[in-house]
CSV table of C-alpha atoms in Angstrom, one decimal:
chain,number,residue,atom,x,y,z
A,1,MET,CA,30.5,-28.8,38.1
A,2,LYS,CA,30.8,-25.9,35.7
A,3,ILE,CA,33.9,-23.8,36.0
A,4,VAL,CA,34.8,-20.7,33.9
A,5,ILE,CA,38.4,-19.8,33.1
A,6,ILE,CA,38.9,-16.0,32.0
A,7,GLY,CA,42.0,-16.4,30.2
A,8,GLY,CA,41.5,-19.8,29.5
A,9,SER,CA,43.4,-19.6,26.1
A,10,GLY,CA,46.6,-18.6,27.9
A,11,LEU,CA,49.7,-20.1,29.3
A,12,ILE,CA,48.0,-21.0,32.6
A,13,GLY,CA,44.6,-21.0,31.6
A,14,SER,CA,45.0,-23.4,29.1
A,15,LYS,CA,47.2,-25.8,31.6
A,16,LEU,CA,44.3,-25.2,34.3
A,17,ALA,CA,41.5,-26.2,31.8
A,18,VAL,CA,43.2,-29.7,30.7
A,19,LEU,CA,43.5,-30.3,34.6
A,20,LEU,CA,40.2,-29.6,35.4
A,21,ARG,CA,38.7,-31.5,32.4
A,22,GLN,CA,40.7,-34.6,33.6
A,23,ALA,CA,38.9,-34.3,36.7
A,24,GLY,CA,35.6,-34.4,35.4
A,25,HIS,CA,34.5,-31.0,35.5
A,26,GLU,CA,32.8,-29.1,32.7
A,27,VAL,CA,35.2,-26.2,31.6
A,28,VAL,CA,34.7,-22.9,29.7
A,29,ALA,CA,37.5,-21.6,28.7
A,30,ALA,CA,36.8,-17.9,28.1
A,31,SER,CA,38.5,-15.4,26.1
A,32,PRO,CA,38.2,-12.6,23.5
A,33,SER,CA,38.6,-15.2,21.0
A,34,THR,CA,35.9,-17.4,22.2
A,35,GLY,CA,33.6,-14.4,22.3
A,36,VAL,CA,33.9,-13.5,26.1
A,37,ASN,CA,35.4,-10.1,26.6
A,38,THR,CA,35.5,-8.8,30.3
A,39,LEU,CA,36.7,-5.3,29.2
A,40,THR,CA,33.1,-5.0,27.0
A,41,GLY,CA,31.3,-7.5,28.9
A,42,GLU,CA,30.4,-9.5,25.8
A,43,GLY,CA,29.3,-12.7,26.2
A,44,LEU,CA,30.2,-12.8,30.0
A,45,ARG,CA,26.3,-13.2,31.2
A,46,GLU,CA,26.1,-16.4,28.7
A,47,ALA,CA,29.4,-17.8,29.8
A,48,LEU,CA,28.8,-17.5,33.5
A,49,ALA,CA,25.1,-18.9,33.3
A,50,GLY,CA,25.2,-22.2,35.7
A,51,ALA,CA,28.6,-21.8,36.7
A,52,ARG,CA,29.9,-22.4,40.1
A,53,ILE,CA,33.3,-21.3,40.0
A,54,VAL,CA,35.4,-18.7,38.2
A,55,VAL,CA,39.0,-18.6,37.8
A,56,ASP,CA,40.5,-15.5,36.6
A,57,VAL,CA,43.6,-15.8,35.1
A,58,ALA,CA,43.7,-13.1,32.5
A,59,ASN,CA,46.5,-10.5,32.2
A,60,SER,CA,46.6,-7.1,31.0
A,61,PRO,CA,48.1,-7.1,27.1
A,62,SER,CA,49.7,-3.7,28.3
A,63,PHE,CA,52.3,-3.4,31.0
A,64,ALA,CA,52.1,0.2,30.9
A,65,ASP,CA,50.4,2.1,33.8
A,66,GLU,CA,47.5,3.5,32.5
A,67,PRO,CA,46.5,0.5,30.1
A,68,ALA,CA,47.2,-2.2,32.8
A,69,LEU,CA,45.1,-0.2,35.4
A,70,HIS,CA,42.3,0.7,32.7
A,71,PHE,CA,42.2,-3.4,32.1
A,72,PHE,CA,42.3,-4.4,35.4
A,73,ASP,CA,39.8,-2.1,36.9
A,74,THR,CA,37.3,-2.6,34.2
A,75,ALA,CA,37.6,-6.1,33.6
A,76,GLY,CA,37.5,-6.7,37.3
A,77,ARG,CA,34.3,-4.6,38.0
A,78,ASN,CA,32.4,-6.4,34.9
A,79,LEU,CA,33.5,-9.8,35.7
A,80,LEU,CA,32.8,-9.4,39.7
A,81,ALA,CA,29.2,-8.0,38.7
A,82,ALA,CA,28.3,-10.6,36.1
A,83,GLU,CA,29.4,-13.2,38.6
A,84,ALA,CA,27.1,-11.6,41.3
A,85,GLU,CA,24.5,-11.7,39.2
A,86,ALA,CA,24.8,-15.4,38.3
A,87,GLY,CA,25.4,-16.6,41.6
A,88,VAL,CA,28.8,-17.6,41.2
A,89,ALA,CA,30.1,-19.5,44.5
A,90,HIS,CA,33.5,-19.2,44.4
A,91,HIS,CA,35.9,-16.6,42.5
A,92,VAL,CA,39.7,-17.6,42.3
A,93,ALA,CA,41.9,-15.2,40.9
A,94,LEU,CA,45.6,-15.2,40.0
A,95,SER,CA,47.9,-12.5,41.4
A,96,VAL,CA,51.6,-11.7,42.1
A,97,VAL,CA,53.5,-12.6,45.2
A,98,GLY,CA,54.6,-9.3,46.7
A,99,THR,CA,51.8,-6.8,44.9
A,100,ASP,CA,51.9,-4.6,47.9
A,101,ARG,CA,55.6,-4.1,47.8
A,102,LEU,CA,55.8,-3.4,44.4
A,103,LEU,CA,53.6,-0.4,44.2
A,104,ALA,CA,56.4,1.7,42.2
A,105,SER,CA,55.3,0.1,39.5
A,106,GLY,CA,52.0,1.2,37.7
A,107,TYR,CA,51.4,-2.5,36.5
A,108,PHE,CA,51.3,-3.6,40.2
A,109,ARG,CA,49.3,-0.7,41.4
A,110,ALA,CA,46.8,-2.1,38.8
A,111,LYS,CA,46.9,-5.5,40.2
A,112,GLN,CA,46.2,-4.3,43.6
A,113,ARG,CA,43.2,-2.5,42.1
A,114,GLN,CA,42.2,-6.0,40.9
A,115,GLU,CA,42.7,-7.3,44.6
A,116,GLU,CA,40.9,-4.6,46.1
A,117,LEU,CA,38.0,-5.0,44.0
A,118,ILE,CA,38.0,-8.9,44.8
A,119,GLU,CA,38.0,-8.0,48.2
A,120,ALA,CA,34.9,-5.6,48.0
A,121,SER,CA,32.7,-8.2,45.9
A,122,PRO,CA,29.9,-9.9,47.6
A,123,VAL,CA,31.2,-13.0,45.5
A,124,PRO,CA,32.9,-15.4,48.2
A,125,TRP,CA,36.9,-15.5,47.0
A,126,THR,CA,40.5,-16.7,47.0
A,127,ILE,CA,43.4,-14.7,45.7
A,128,VAL,CA,46.2,-17.1,44.7
A,129,GLN,CA,49.7,-15.1,44.6
A,130,ALA,CA,52.2,-16.7,42.6
A,131,THR,CA,56.0,-15.8,42.1
A,132,GLN,CA,57.1,-15.0,38.8
A,133,PHE,CA,57.1,-17.9,36.2
A,134,PHE,CA,60.3,-19.7,34.6
A,135,GLU,CA,58.5,-19.0,31.4
A,136,PHE,CA,59.0,-15.6,31.9
A,137,VAL,CA,62.7,-15.4,33.0
A,138,ALA,CA,63.8,-14.6,29.4
A,139,GLY,CA,61.6,-11.8,29.2
A,140,ILE,CA,62.9,-10.1,32.4
A,141,ALA,CA,66.4,-10.1,30.5
A,142,ASP,CA,65.4,-9.0,27.7
A,143,GLY,CA,63.9,-6.1,29.4
A,144,SER,CA,67.0,-5.4,31.6
A,145,VAL,CA,69.3,-4.7,28.6
A,146,ARG,CA,71.2,-1.4,29.0
A,147,ASP,CA,74.1,-0.8,26.1
A,148,GLY,CA,74.2,-4.2,25.3
A,149,GLU,CA,74.4,-5.8,29.1
A,150,VAL,CA,71.9,-7.4,30.7
A,151,ARG,CA,71.8,-5.5,34.2
A,152,LEU,CA,70.3,-7.2,36.9
A,153,SER,CA,69.7,-7.0,40.8
A,154,ASN,CA,71.1,-9.8,43.1
A,155,ALA,CA,67.9,-9.6,45.1
A,156,LEU,CA,66.5,-13.1,45.6
A,157,ILE,CA,63.6,-14.4,43.4
A,158,GLN,CA,62.0,-17.7,44.0
A,159,PRO,CA,60.0,-18.6,40.6
A,160,MET,CA,57.9,-21.6,39.5
A,161,SER,CA,56.9,-23.4,36.7
A,162,ALA,CA,53.5,-22.5,35.0
A,163,ASP,CA,52.8,-26.4,35.4
A,164,ASP,CA,53.0,-25.8,39.1
A,165,VAL,CA,51.0,-22.7,38.8
A,166,ALA,CA,48.2,-24.6,37.2
A,167,ALA,CA,48.3,-27.4,39.4
A,168,ALA,CA,48.2,-25.4,42.7
A,169,LEU,CA,45.4,-23.5,41.1
A,170,ALA,CA,43.6,-26.7,40.3
A,171,VAL,CA,43.9,-27.8,44.1
A,172,VAL,CA,42.3,-24.4,45.4
A,173,VAL,CA,39.6,-24.6,42.7
A,174,VAL,CA,38.1,-28.1,43.2
A,175,GLY,CA,39.5,-28.9,46.7
A,176,GLU,CA,38.8,-25.8,48.9
A,177,SER,CA,36.4,-23.6,49.7
A,178,PRO,CA,36.5,-19.9,49.5
A,179,ALA,CA,37.5,-18.3,52.6
A,180,ARG,CA,38.4,-14.6,51.4
A,181,ARG,CA,41.8,-15.2,52.1
A,182,ARG,CA,45.1,-14.8,50.0
A,183,ILE,CA,47.4,-18.1,49.4
A,184,GLU,CA,51.2,-17.7,48.0
A,185,ILE,CA,52.6,-20.0,46.0
A,186,ALA,CA,56.2,-20.4,44.9
A,187,GLY,CA,58.7,-22.4,43.8
A,188,PRO,CA,61.1,-24.9,45.5
A,189,GLU,CA,64.3,-22.7,45.5
A,190,ALA,CA,65.1,-19.0,46.0
A,191,VAL,CA,68.0,-17.8,44.1
A,192,PRO,CA,69.5,-14.4,43.1
A,193,LEU,CA,68.0,-12.9,40.0
A,194,ASP,CA,71.1,-12.1,38.4
A,195,ALA,CA,72.3,-15.8,39.0
A,196,LEU,CA,69.1,-17.2,37.8
A,197,VAL,CA,69.5,-15.2,34.3
A,198,ARG,CA,73.0,-16.6,34.2
A,199,ARG,CA,71.8,-20.1,34.4
A,200,LEU,CA,69.3,-19.5,31.8
A,201,PHE,CA,71.8,-17.9,29.3
A,202,ALA,CA,74.4,-21.0,30.0
A,203,ALA,CA,71.5,-23.4,29.2
A,204,THR,CA,70.6,-21.6,25.8
A,205,GLY,CA,73.6,-20.5,24.8
A,206,ASP,CA,72.9,-16.6,25.2
A,207,LYS,CA,76.1,-14.7,25.2
A,208,ARG,CA,75.2,-11.5,26.4
A,209,PRO,CA,77.2,-10.5,29.6
A,210,VAL,CA,75.1,-10.5,32.8
A,211,VAL,CA,76.1,-7.5,35.0
A,212,THR,CA,75.1,-7.5,38.6
A,213,ASP,CA,73.6,-4.2,39.7
A,214,ALA,CA,72.3,-3.9,43.0
A,215,GLU,CA,70.4,-0.4,41.8
A,216,ALA,CA,68.8,-2.3,38.6
A,217,SER,CA,65.3,-1.9,38.6
A,218,TYR,CA,62.7,-4.9,37.9
A,219,PHE,CA,59.9,-3.1,36.1
A,220,GLY,CA,60.7,0.2,37.7
A,221,VAL,CA,60.8,-1.2,41.1
A,222,GLN,CA,64.1,-1.3,43.4
A,223,LEU,CA,64.4,-5.0,44.7
A,224,ASP,CA,65.5,-6.3,48.1
A,225,ASP,CA,65.3,-9.8,49.0
A,226,ARG,CA,61.7,-9.7,50.0
A,227,SER,CA,60.4,-8.3,46.9
A,228,LEU,CA,60.2,-11.1,44.8
A,229,THR,CA,59.8,-14.1,47.5
A,230,PRO,CA,56.8,-15.2,49.5
A,231,GLY,CA,56.3,-14.8,53.3
A,232,THR,CA,56.2,-17.7,55.5
A,233,GLY,CA,54.0,-20.9,54.9
A,234,PRO,CA,53.8,-20.8,50.9
A,235,ARG,CA,52.8,-23.5,49.0
A,236,LEU,CA,55.8,-24.8,46.9
A,237,GLY,CA,55.9,-26.3,43.6
A,238,THR,CA,58.1,-29.2,43.1
A,239,THR,CA,60.0,-28.2,39.5
A,240,ARG,CA,63.1,-26.9,40.1
A,241,PHE,CA,64.8,-24.5,37.6
A,242,ALA,CA,67.5,-26.8,36.3
A,243,ASP,CA,65.0,-29.7,35.8
A,244,TRP,CA,62.6,-27.0,33.9
A,245,LEU,CA,65.6,-26.2,31.8
A,246,ALA,CA,66.1,-29.7,30.8
A,247,GLN,CA,62.9,-30.7,30.1
A,248,ARG,CA,63.3,-27.6,27.5
A,249,ALA,CA,66.2,-29.0,26.3
A,250,ARG,CA,64.8,-32.4,25.5
A,251,ALA,CA,61.4,-31.2,23.8
């Protein structure tokens, strides 16, 4: 069947495209670089013609409050309208575990808007909420530097590899019918955020000090052990952080 991946050239989209093509599906990896722009609507009608499933893994190019809201609201409206016109049978969107608990952040309020638009759409849908990716832990550390120190909460986080995210999405896309529901996916282990970054630094030789600060914010949000971890019954990836670090060292 024809599957369109919005954000198909990004970290998750490119991995998902490989998996779906290996399974024999016709895959359109849609992004501005291929002439498909959800913000302007350019190329959407052509890309979605004959598509049975659309997977939206696109992200806002900015994490600032207003640009993120503009992106998810405008792109979401354009995409869902085009899907309804094209007769798409299943809209699958990648979102974030704990979005409704992180609304002190404008970025997560924008993600919440995206989810609300999907819920209100006539297109049958599944929202896959993922925990943070291993690939972004270094960015979290860089964004937490204060006076030369990396100040991080010791609240629990249960991150997962991008490969496991793509694999979980592929199962939903080709193996499940839309049920107008949310599915949570996460890594196999929960660890304190500060400890996770210390493990990364030990593996990469980063000498910056990591300071535990229970009051340190995460993109403007005060954390507790529920903020960045899934609820009951999540689908778990198999890749542990230590194994991912070892794979990177061998690459």
